Amino acid sequence: MNRRPTDAESAGPGRADSGAVRPWGKGGDEDDRARRRNARRSGPRRWGGLSRPATIAALTAGLTVAAAPAHRAEAQRMATLNGIVVDAGSGEGVARAEVVVRSLQLRTLTGPDGRFALELPSPPGALRLLVAAPGYATVEREIGAAGATESPLSGPLTIALERLPFEVPGLTVTANRGNALPGEAPVSVAVMSGEELGRRSAATLDEALPFAQGVTFNAGQMDIRGASGIARGVGSRVLMLLNGHRVLTGVGSAIDFGLLPTLDVERIEIVKGPHSTLFGTNALGGVVNVITRPPVAGPRTIVQGWYGLYDTPANLDFGAGLLDMRGLRLQHERRIGPVDAAVMAGREGTDGFRQNGSVKRWQLRARGVIGAGSARPLELFANWKREDAEEFFTWASPERPLEVDPIELGDWVRETDLVAGATATPVASPSLRLQLRSQIQHVRSRNHYHDNSDFHRSTRYGTDIQLSRPGRGRHSLTAGAEASRTRVSSNFLEPDPAVTDLALFVHNEIAISERLQATAGLRADLHGTGVATRDLALNPRVGLVLRPSPRLSLRTSLSRGYRAPSVSEQFTATTVFGFRVVPNLELRGETAWAGELGLTASPHARLRFDGALFWSEYDGLIEVAAAPDEVFTFQFRNVAEARVRGLDLGAQLALAPGLLNAAATWLVLDALDEGTGRSLPYRSRHNATATLSGWEDRVAIDLRYRSRTDQVLAYPLDERGDATIVDLRLGHSFGAMDIRARIANLFQARYVDVQERNPGASRSVRVTVTSRL
C-alpha cells in the first residue's frame, strides 16, 4: 500500500508509485514479525525437486530456446516476397510502412527506400497482403490466388499508397490478439503513432497519452473512461503492455512510465473498456499496448537531448535558483550477425515545480530480433531503470501551495526495476500459428521518510502461449494459456506472499457475411497466494461489427472485466496517522460488466469521426474501510458498487490539407457510487482536448479542459474549479535533425491537479533536439 500521490508532473516525466509506505510506521516489532514469517514458511514449495520460481523460469527458457531450432528447420521450406511501397503521388518510397500477411500474422516494415522482404511458406498459396503507413490510406491486396495478376514469387511487387490529410489508425493487434483494420474490432480502439510522440516531444509516454481519445490522468494515474480514481499506487485498472508483455510493478500493480521506451515506438494502442477476456487481471478499464518497431539492419544512432525551465510565479517561489529539467538519450541500432539489435542509455532529471519534487533517473534498454522479416522471428528485450525521487504529498498551507511541511523535507524513494523477456514463433503456416512469450521482472524499492523506512522486493516469472488458427470458412480461432509466479519480500506486508496466476482463454471471430462479423470469447483466471482466499473469474465477451460501406463501421459489445487484488491491498500491515491497517486475507478481485454502442465514420476525405456510448457496472470495488469488530483499525475491503456511463467522442478535420489540421476529443462521464448515491471521487463530468496544428505540425496549440470534480476523499470543503490548460508547440526539421520547443501552461493558469491540495504544474519551457546519424 502507498499513501503518497502519483503526480507525474510534480515528480518529473514518467514518475510511478513504488508501493512503499508513507508515512506509516512498522506496525509492530520487526523481529517478532520475522519469526512469524519464518514459522509459516518451512521452505519453498518444489515441483520435481525445483522451487516453483525455478521451475517456471526453466520452462520459460526452454520454450523460448526451442523456437530457434524450429526456425532453422523451417527455413528450408520458405520463399521470399520482395516488394516496394511508394507514394502514389510522388512515386517515392514510403519508409516504415507496415506490410502484413493477415493469415500468417506475419509483419515487417519497409526500409528508408520503401523496400521490404517477407519470408513466406513455399508454395504460399493465396495470401491477403495489407499495407499501412501513418498518413496514408491502408491498401489490401490479394496475391497468389488463381487468376490474380501478382504471384508472390514472380518478382518485385509495387504497392502505391494514397496520402491522407491526417493520420488514421492502421492495423492493430491488441483488440483481438491478431491483426485488425480500423472498424473491424467490436470495441473502441484509439491509436497514437510514434510520429505523434515525436511531434509532442514526449520525454515519457504519460506526457502525450492525455490527448488520446477516452484517456484522462488523475494525479499521474492513467484512467480510461472513468474506471479509475486515485489509487495511490496500490492497483491500476489499466493494463500496460510492451509488445504484449505485462509491465506492471509487482507489489502495487502500478504503471511505471519511466520503464517504457519512446525513441523506437511504432504506435500505442489503447483498447477501451473491460478487456479481461483476452488479457486477464488489471484490464478492468482498458489495455494499453506499446508496440516498438524492429531495429534497423544498418548502423544508425539516435541522440536526443532536452532542457527546460519552470517559470514559478514570484509570489510562490520557494527556493533560490532556477528549477530546471534535463535529459539525454543515446540509442544505437545495427545488425550483428543474424541479429538486428538496438541499445539505449539515458539519464534524465528534474527539480520539479514543487518543493521536494526532484527526480533523477537512469535507463538502459536492449532489444534484438532474429529474422525480423521472417515468419518465425525471435525477439529478445531487457529494460532497466533506477530512480531516486523526492516526495510531495500535500501543500504546507493554502498560502504556500508549492511547499511541503518542513518536517517532510528530504523524504525520498529509490526504485530499481528490471524487466526482460522473449517472444518466439516456432510455428507459422497458413493453417496454424504458435507464439510464445516469456518474461521475468524484478523490482526493488526503498523509501527513507522522516517517520519510517520501508522496503520491498518482488520477482515475477511469466509465460504466455497463444495458438491461432487463421480464418478458414467463417471462423478464425485464437486460444491460449498464461502462467505466472510472483515472490515478494517486505517489512510492511504480513505475510510475505507468493502469488500464482493461471489462465486459459479462447476467442473466435465469425464472418457471418462480407459486411457483418461476430466475436465471442471466454477466459478463466485463477489467482491465488497460498494463504488467502483464491479467486476464480470467468470473463466472457460477445460483439458485432457491421460495415455497410468502406466509410462507415458500426460496433457493439458486451464484456466482463476483472482485477485481482494487488499485494499491497491484500497484505499491508502497518500504521497510518495512528490508525492500524491490517491485512485482509478474504479480499476478492473487482469485477465489471460493460457494454458499448459505437461507430467510426469518414463521411468526407477531410473528416474522420469516432464515437461511442458506453455503460459499466462495477462490483466489489476495493477501498479502505473499517475492519470488522475492531476500533480505529482499517483494511482494504470489497465495499463499493458503482455505475459509470457516458459518451466518448473524437474527431479529426483537415481544414486546409498540409497547412491546417484540427483534432478534438470529448469524454462525458456520469459516474455514480451506488452505495452513497454520490458521484465517484476524482471524476470530472466533462473532459476535453483539442489540437490545432499548422504547416505540417511546425506550429501547434494544445488545449486540455476538465470540469470541476464533484467529489474528493480528504478535503471536501476545499474550493475546487474547472481547469483549462493551453500549450504551445513549435518545431522544425533540418535534414536528420528535429528541433522542438514546448511551452506548457502558456497562460500560467493556477489549478488543482484533480487531487485536492496538489496544485498543477506552473508554466514551463522546454527545447528538445533529436538527431539521427
PDB file of C-alpha atoms in Angstrom, residues 380-573:
ATOM      1  CA  LEU A 380      14.537 -10.524 -27.037  1.00  0.00           C
ATOM      2  CA  PHE A 381      14.422  -7.421 -24.846  1.00  0.00           C
ATOM      3  CA  ALA A 382      15.581  -6.058 -21.486  1.00  0.00           C
ATOM      4  CA  ASN A 383      14.655  -2.736 -19.847  1.00  0.00           C
ATOM      5  CA  TRP A 384      16.359  -1.426 -16.681  1.00  0.00           C
ATOM      6  CA  LYS A 385      15.642   1.692 -14.666  1.00  0.00           C
ATOM      7  CA  ARG A 386      16.962   3.244 -11.467  1.00  0.00           C
ATOM      8  CA  GLU A 387      15.130   6.216  -9.986  1.00  0.00           C
ATOM      9  CA  ASP A 388      15.714   8.455  -6.963  1.00  0.00           C
ATOM     10  CA  ALA A 389      12.731  10.672  -6.242  1.00  0.00           C
ATOM     11  CA  GLU A 390      11.764  13.142  -3.543  1.00  0.00           C
ATOM     12  CA  GLU A 391       8.234  13.277  -2.187  1.00  0.00           C
ATOM     13  CA  PHE A 392       5.499  15.916  -2.265  1.00  0.00           C
ATOM     14  CA  PHE A 393       2.370  14.627  -0.535  1.00  0.00           C
ATOM     15  CA  THR A 394       0.340  17.788   0.070  1.00  0.00           C
ATOM     16  CA  TRP A 395       0.886  21.534   0.398  1.00  0.00           C
ATOM     17  CA  ALA A 396       2.079  23.169   3.602  1.00  0.00           C
ATOM     18  CA  SER A 397      -0.884  25.599   3.600  1.00  0.00           C
ATOM     19  CA  PRO A 398      -3.203  27.370   1.122  1.00  0.00           C
ATOM     20  CA  GLU A 399      -0.825  30.349   1.253  1.00  0.00           C
ATOM     21  CA  ARG A 400       2.167  28.086   0.457  1.00  0.00           C
ATOM     22  CA  PRO A 401       0.723  25.656  -2.142  1.00  0.00           C
ATOM     23  CA  LEU A 402       4.061  24.597  -3.688  1.00  0.00           C
ATOM     24  CA  GLU A 403       5.791  23.891  -0.372  1.00  0.00           C
ATOM     25  CA  VAL A 404       5.673  20.897   1.961  1.00  0.00           C
ATOM     26  CA  ASP A 405       5.605  20.813   5.731  1.00  0.00           C
ATOM     27  CA  PRO A 406       9.222  21.403   6.873  1.00  0.00           C
ATOM     28  CA  ILE A 407       9.255  18.037   8.623  1.00  0.00           C
ATOM     29  CA  GLU A 408       8.818  16.318   5.221  1.00  0.00           C
ATOM     30  CA  LEU A 409      11.819  17.961   3.545  1.00  0.00           C
ATOM     31  CA  GLY A 410      14.287  15.330   2.395  1.00  0.00           C
ATOM     32  CA  ASP A 411      11.835  12.419   2.135  1.00  0.00           C
ATOM     33  CA  TRP A 412      12.789  10.207  -0.817  1.00  0.00           C
ATOM     34  CA  VAL A 413      12.134   6.894  -2.587  1.00  0.00           C
ATOM     35  CA  ARG A 414      14.650   4.783  -4.507  1.00  0.00           C
ATOM     36  CA  GLU A 415      13.500   2.198  -7.048  1.00  0.00           C
ATOM     37  CA  THR A 416      15.280  -0.249  -9.323  1.00  0.00           C
ATOM     38  CA  ASP A 417      13.289  -2.157 -11.939  1.00  0.00           C
ATOM     39  CA  LEU A 418      14.378  -4.757 -14.478  1.00  0.00           C
ATOM     40  CA  VAL A 419      12.078  -6.452 -16.986  1.00  0.00           C
ATOM     41  CA  ALA A 420      13.350  -8.906 -19.610  1.00  0.00           C
ATOM     42  CA  GLY A 421      11.548 -11.208 -21.971  1.00  0.00           C
ATOM     43  CA  ALA A 422      11.332 -13.021 -25.263  1.00  0.00           C
ATOM     44  CA  THR A 423       8.743 -13.628 -27.972  1.00  0.00           C
ATOM     45  CA  ALA A 424       9.118 -16.642 -30.260  1.00  0.00           C
ATOM     46  CA  THR A 425       7.010 -18.024 -33.116  1.00  0.00           C
ATOM     47  CA  PRO A 426       8.035 -21.660 -33.585  1.00  0.00           C
ATOM     48  CA  VAL A 427       5.076 -22.432 -35.897  1.00  0.00           C
ATOM     49  CA  ALA A 428       3.757 -20.099 -38.614  1.00  0.00           C
ATOM     50  CA  SER A 429       1.860 -21.633 -41.509  1.00  0.00           C
ATOM     51  CA  PRO A 430      -1.282 -20.744 -43.468  1.00  0.00           C
ATOM     52  CA  SER A 431      -3.248 -23.059 -41.160  1.00  0.00           C
ATOM     53  CA  LEU A 432      -1.632 -22.571 -37.751  1.00  0.00           C
ATOM     54  CA  ARG A 433       0.455 -20.094 -35.762  1.00  0.00           C
ATOM     55  CA  LEU A 434       2.028 -20.687 -32.354  1.00  0.00           C
ATOM     56  CA  GLN A 435       3.521 -17.819 -30.365  1.00  0.00           C
ATOM     57  CA  LEU A 436       5.318 -17.982 -27.015  1.00  0.00           C
ATOM     58  CA  ARG A 437       6.085 -15.087 -24.671  1.00  0.00           C
ATOM     59  CA  SER A 438       8.261 -15.404 -21.595  1.00  0.00           C
ATOM     60  CA  GLN A 439       9.176 -12.725 -19.086  1.00  0.00           C
ATOM     61  CA  ILE A 440      10.891 -12.001 -15.786  1.00  0.00           C
ATOM     62  CA  GLN A 441      10.507  -8.759 -13.844  1.00  0.00           C
ATOM     63  CA  HIS A 442      12.405  -7.788 -10.693  1.00  0.00           C
ATOM     64  CA  VAL A 443      11.575  -4.685  -8.634  1.00  0.00           C
ATOM     65  CA  ARG A 444      13.381  -3.242  -5.600  1.00  0.00           C
ATOM     66  CA  SER A 445      12.016  -0.244  -3.723  1.00  0.00           C
ATOM     67  CA  ARG A 446      13.062   1.550  -0.543  1.00  0.00           C
ATOM     68  CA  ASN A 447      11.793   4.777   0.954  1.00  0.00           C
ATOM     69  CA  HIS A 448      13.522   6.999   3.502  1.00  0.00           C
ATOM     70  CA  TYR A 449      10.948   9.200   5.190  1.00  0.00           C
ATOM     71  CA  HIS A 450      11.048  11.289   8.328  1.00  0.00           C
ATOM     72  CA  ASP A 451       8.840   8.796  10.187  1.00  0.00           C
ATOM     73  CA  ASN A 452       9.682   5.383   8.685  1.00  0.00           C
ATOM     74  CA  SER A 453      11.830   3.433   6.264  1.00  0.00           C
ATOM     75  CA  ASP A 454      10.134   0.656   4.313  1.00  0.00           C
ATOM     76  CA  PHE A 455      11.243  -1.651   1.520  1.00  0.00           C
ATOM     77  CA  HIS A 456      10.003  -4.377  -0.758  1.00  0.00           C
ATOM     78  CA  ARG A 457      11.421  -6.713  -3.381  1.00  0.00           C
ATOM     79  CA  SER A 458       9.424  -8.709  -5.911  1.00  0.00           C
ATOM     80  CA  THR A 459      10.220 -11.094  -8.755  1.00  0.00           C
ATOM     81  CA  ARG A 460       7.655 -12.221 -11.313  1.00  0.00           C
ATOM     82  CA  TYR A 461       8.130 -15.090 -13.799  1.00  0.00           C
ATOM     83  CA  GLY A 462       5.553 -15.434 -16.546  1.00  0.00           C
ATOM     84  CA  THR A 463       4.796 -17.398 -19.705  1.00  0.00           C
ATOM     85  CA  ASP A 464       2.097 -16.777 -22.323  1.00  0.00           C
ATOM     86  CA  ILE A 465       1.255 -19.333 -25.041  1.00  0.00           C
ATOM     87  CA  GLN A 466      -1.020 -18.346 -27.938  1.00  0.00           C
ATOM     88  CA  LEU A 467      -2.294 -20.612 -30.728  1.00  0.00           C
ATOM     89  CA  SER A 468      -4.046 -19.042 -33.722  1.00  0.00           C
ATOM     90  CA  ARG A 469      -5.949 -20.791 -36.489  1.00  0.00           C
ATOM     91  CA  PRO A 470      -6.466 -18.275 -39.318  1.00  0.00           C
ATOM     92  CA  GLY A 471      -9.847 -17.924 -40.911  1.00  0.00           C
ATOM     93  CA  ARG A 472     -10.968 -20.936 -42.893  1.00  0.00           C
ATOM     94  CA  GLY A 473     -14.545 -20.647 -43.891  1.00  0.00           C
ATOM     95  CA  ARG A 474     -16.265 -18.405 -41.393  1.00  0.00           C
ATOM     96  CA  HIS A 475     -14.228 -18.958 -38.230  1.00  0.00           C
ATOM     97  CA  SER A 476     -10.878 -17.573 -37.049  1.00  0.00           C
ATOM     98  CA  LEU A 477      -9.884 -19.065 -33.706  1.00  0.00           C
ATOM     99  CA  THR A 478      -7.360 -17.900 -31.094  1.00  0.00           C
ATOM    100  CA  ALA A 479      -6.689 -19.837 -27.888  1.00  0.00           C
ATOM    101  CA  GLY A 480      -4.005 -19.810 -25.267  1.00  0.00           C
ATOM    102  CA  ALA A 481      -2.820 -20.101 -21.698  1.00  0.00           C
ATOM    103  CA  GLU A 482      -0.874 -17.950 -19.239  1.00  0.00           C
ATOM    104  CA  ALA A 483       1.016 -18.759 -16.063  1.00  0.00           C
ATOM    105  CA  SER A 484       2.981 -16.567 -13.680  1.00  0.00           C
ATOM    106  CA  ARG A 485       4.562 -16.750 -10.255  1.00  0.00           C
ATOM    107  CA  THR A 486       5.480 -13.727  -8.109  1.00  0.00           C
ATOM    108  CA  ARG A 487       7.619 -13.853  -4.964  1.00  0.00           C
ATOM    109  CA  VAL A 488       7.683 -10.861  -2.604  1.00  0.00           C
ATOM    110  CA  SER A 489       9.655  -9.870   0.493  1.00  0.00           C
ATOM    111  CA  SER A 490       8.973  -6.717   2.507  1.00  0.00           C
ATOM    112  CA  ASN A 491       8.897  -5.251   6.006  1.00  0.00           C
ATOM    113  CA  PHE A 492       5.314  -3.944   5.729  1.00  0.00           C
ATOM    114  CA  LEU A 493       3.492  -6.975   4.307  1.00  0.00           C
ATOM    115  CA  GLU A 494       2.057  -9.694   6.539  1.00  0.00           C
ATOM    116  CA  PRO A 495       2.825 -12.383   5.478  1.00  0.00           C
ATOM    117  CA  ASP A 496       5.193 -12.107   2.524  1.00  0.00           C
ATOM    118  CA  PRO A 497       3.096 -13.689  -0.246  1.00  0.00           C
ATOM    119  CA  ALA A 498       3.878 -15.888  -3.232  1.00  0.00           C
ATOM    120  CA  VAL A 499       1.298 -15.147  -5.919  1.00  0.00           C
ATOM    121  CA  THR A 500       0.297 -17.630  -8.636  1.00  0.00           C
ATOM    122  CA  ASP A 501      -1.842 -16.656 -11.635  1.00  0.00           C
ATOM    123  CA  LEU A 502      -3.117 -19.200 -14.173  1.00  0.00           C
ATOM    124  CA  ALA A 503      -5.421 -18.610 -17.135  1.00  0.00           C
ATOM    125  CA  LEU A 504      -6.997 -20.234 -20.192  1.00  0.00           C
ATOM    126  CA  PHE A 505      -8.693 -18.273 -22.967  1.00  0.00           C
ATOM    127  CA  VAL A 506     -10.393 -18.793 -26.310  1.00  0.00           C
ATOM    128  CA  HIS A 507     -11.554 -16.193 -28.842  1.00  0.00           C
ATOM    129  CA  ASN A 508     -13.496 -16.805 -32.062  1.00  0.00           C
ATOM    130  CA  GLU A 509     -14.186 -14.372 -34.906  1.00  0.00           C
ATOM    131  CA  ILE A 510     -17.123 -15.382 -37.073  1.00  0.00           C
ATOM    132  CA  ALA A 511     -17.663 -13.935 -40.547  1.00  0.00           C
ATOM    133  CA  ILE A 512     -21.459 -14.025 -40.845  1.00  0.00           C
ATOM    134  CA  SER A 513     -21.323 -12.191 -44.168  1.00  0.00           C
ATOM    135  CA  GLU A 514     -18.993  -9.852 -46.012  1.00  0.00           C
ATOM    136  CA  ARG A 515     -20.353  -6.911 -44.005  1.00  0.00           C
ATOM    137  CA  LEU A 516     -21.230  -8.497 -40.675  1.00  0.00           C
ATOM    138  CA  GLN A 517     -18.777 -10.094 -38.254  1.00  0.00           C
ATOM    139  CA  ALA A 518     -19.328 -11.508 -34.773  1.00  0.00           C
ATOM    140  CA  THR A 519     -16.890 -12.275 -31.986  1.00  0.00           C
ATOM    141  CA  ALA A 520     -17.218 -14.470 -28.916  1.00  0.00           C
ATOM    142  CA  GLY A 521     -14.663 -15.284 -26.282  1.00  0.00           C
ATOM    143  CA  LEU A 522     -14.178 -16.625 -22.774  1.00  0.00           C
ATOM    144  CA  ARG A 523     -11.309 -16.573 -20.299  1.00  0.00           C
ATOM    145  CA  ALA A 524     -10.862 -18.279 -16.925  1.00  0.00           C
ATOM    146  CA  ASP A 525      -8.418 -16.713 -14.433  1.00  0.00           C
ATOM    147  CA  LEU A 526      -7.255 -18.357 -11.217  1.00  0.00           C
ATOM    148  CA  HIS A 527      -5.485 -16.086  -8.711  1.00  0.00           C
ATOM    149  CA  GLY A 528      -4.004 -17.491  -5.520  1.00  0.00           C
ATOM    150  CA  THR A 529      -1.455 -16.604  -2.862  1.00  0.00           C
ATOM    151  CA  GLY A 530      -1.335 -19.809  -0.833  1.00  0.00           C
ATOM    152  CA  VAL A 531      -2.524 -18.114   2.372  1.00  0.00           C
ATOM    153  CA  ALA A 532      -5.545 -16.091   1.193  1.00  0.00           C
ATOM    154  CA  THR A 533      -8.860 -16.763  -0.498  1.00  0.00           C
ATOM    155  CA  ARG A 534      -8.450 -17.890  -4.109  1.00  0.00           C
ATOM    156  CA  ASP A 535     -10.125 -16.025  -6.936  1.00  0.00           C
ATOM    157  CA  LEU A 536     -11.676 -17.784  -9.936  1.00  0.00           C
ATOM    158  CA  ALA A 537     -13.006 -15.377 -12.553  1.00  0.00           C
ATOM    159  CA  LEU A 538     -14.823 -16.225 -15.784  1.00  0.00           C
ATOM    160  CA  ASN A 539     -14.800 -13.337 -18.239  1.00  0.00           C
ATOM    161  CA  PRO A 540     -16.862 -13.680 -21.446  1.00  0.00           C
ATOM    162  CA  ARG A 541     -17.220 -11.259 -24.339  1.00  0.00           C
ATOM    163  CA  VAL A 542     -19.524 -11.059 -27.349  1.00  0.00           C
ATOM    164  CA  GLY A 543     -19.568  -8.457 -30.080  1.00  0.00           C
ATOM    165  CA  LEU A 544     -20.839  -7.499 -33.516  1.00  0.00           C
ATOM    166  CA  VAL A 545     -19.349  -5.320 -36.236  1.00  0.00           C
ATOM    167  CA  LEU A 546     -21.383  -4.118 -39.236  1.00  0.00           C
ATOM    168  CA  ARG A 547     -19.632  -2.378 -42.138  1.00  0.00           C
ATOM    169  CA  PRO A 548     -22.343  -1.145 -44.507  1.00  0.00           C
ATOM    170  CA  SER A 549     -19.736   0.775 -46.522  1.00  0.00           C
ATOM    171  CA  PRO A 550     -15.970   1.320 -46.535  1.00  0.00           C
ATOM    172  CA  ARG A 551     -16.566   4.710 -44.883  1.00  0.00           C
ATOM    173  CA  LEU A 552     -18.817   3.523 -42.057  1.00  0.00           C
ATOM    174  CA  SER A 553     -18.459   0.889 -39.330  1.00  0.00           C
ATOM    175  CA  LEU A 554     -20.925   0.151 -36.513  1.00  0.00           C
ATOM    176  CA  ARG A 555     -19.952  -1.874 -33.440  1.00  0.00           C
ATOM    177  CA  THR A 556     -21.442  -3.203 -30.237  1.00  0.00           C
ATOM    178  CA  SER A 557     -20.083  -5.429 -27.492  1.00  0.00           C
ATOM    179  CA  LEU A 558     -20.795  -6.814 -24.033  1.00  0.00           C
ATOM    180  CA  SER A 559     -17.885  -7.939 -21.854  1.00  0.00           C
ATOM    181  CA  ARG A 560     -16.832  -8.685 -18.305  1.00  0.00           C
ATOM    182  CA  GLY A 561     -13.661  -7.359 -16.672  1.00  0.00           C
ATOM    183  CA  TYR A 562     -11.654  -8.454 -13.657  1.00  0.00           C
ATOM    184  CA  ARG A 563      -8.838  -7.163 -11.448  1.00  0.00           C
ATOM    185  CA  ALA A 564      -7.185  -9.315  -8.788  1.00  0.00           C
ATOM    186  CA  PRO A 565      -6.235  -7.504  -5.579  1.00  0.00           C
ATOM    187  CA  SER A 566      -2.682  -6.226  -5.558  1.00  0.00           C
ATOM    188  CA  VAL A 567      -0.222  -7.494  -2.983  1.00  0.00           C
ATOM    189  CA  SER A 568      -0.318  -4.090  -1.267  1.00  0.00           C
ATOM    190  CA  GLU A 569      -4.085  -4.185  -0.910  1.00  0.00           C
ATOM    191  CA  GLN A 570      -4.262  -7.706   0.475  1.00  0.00           C
ATOM    192  CA  PHE A 571      -1.238  -7.951   2.793  1.00  0.00           C
ATOM    193  CA  THR A 572      -0.378  -4.477   4.142  1.00  0.00           C
ATOM    194  CA  ALA A 573       0.164  -4.426   7.922  1.00  0.00           C
TER     195      ALA A 573
END
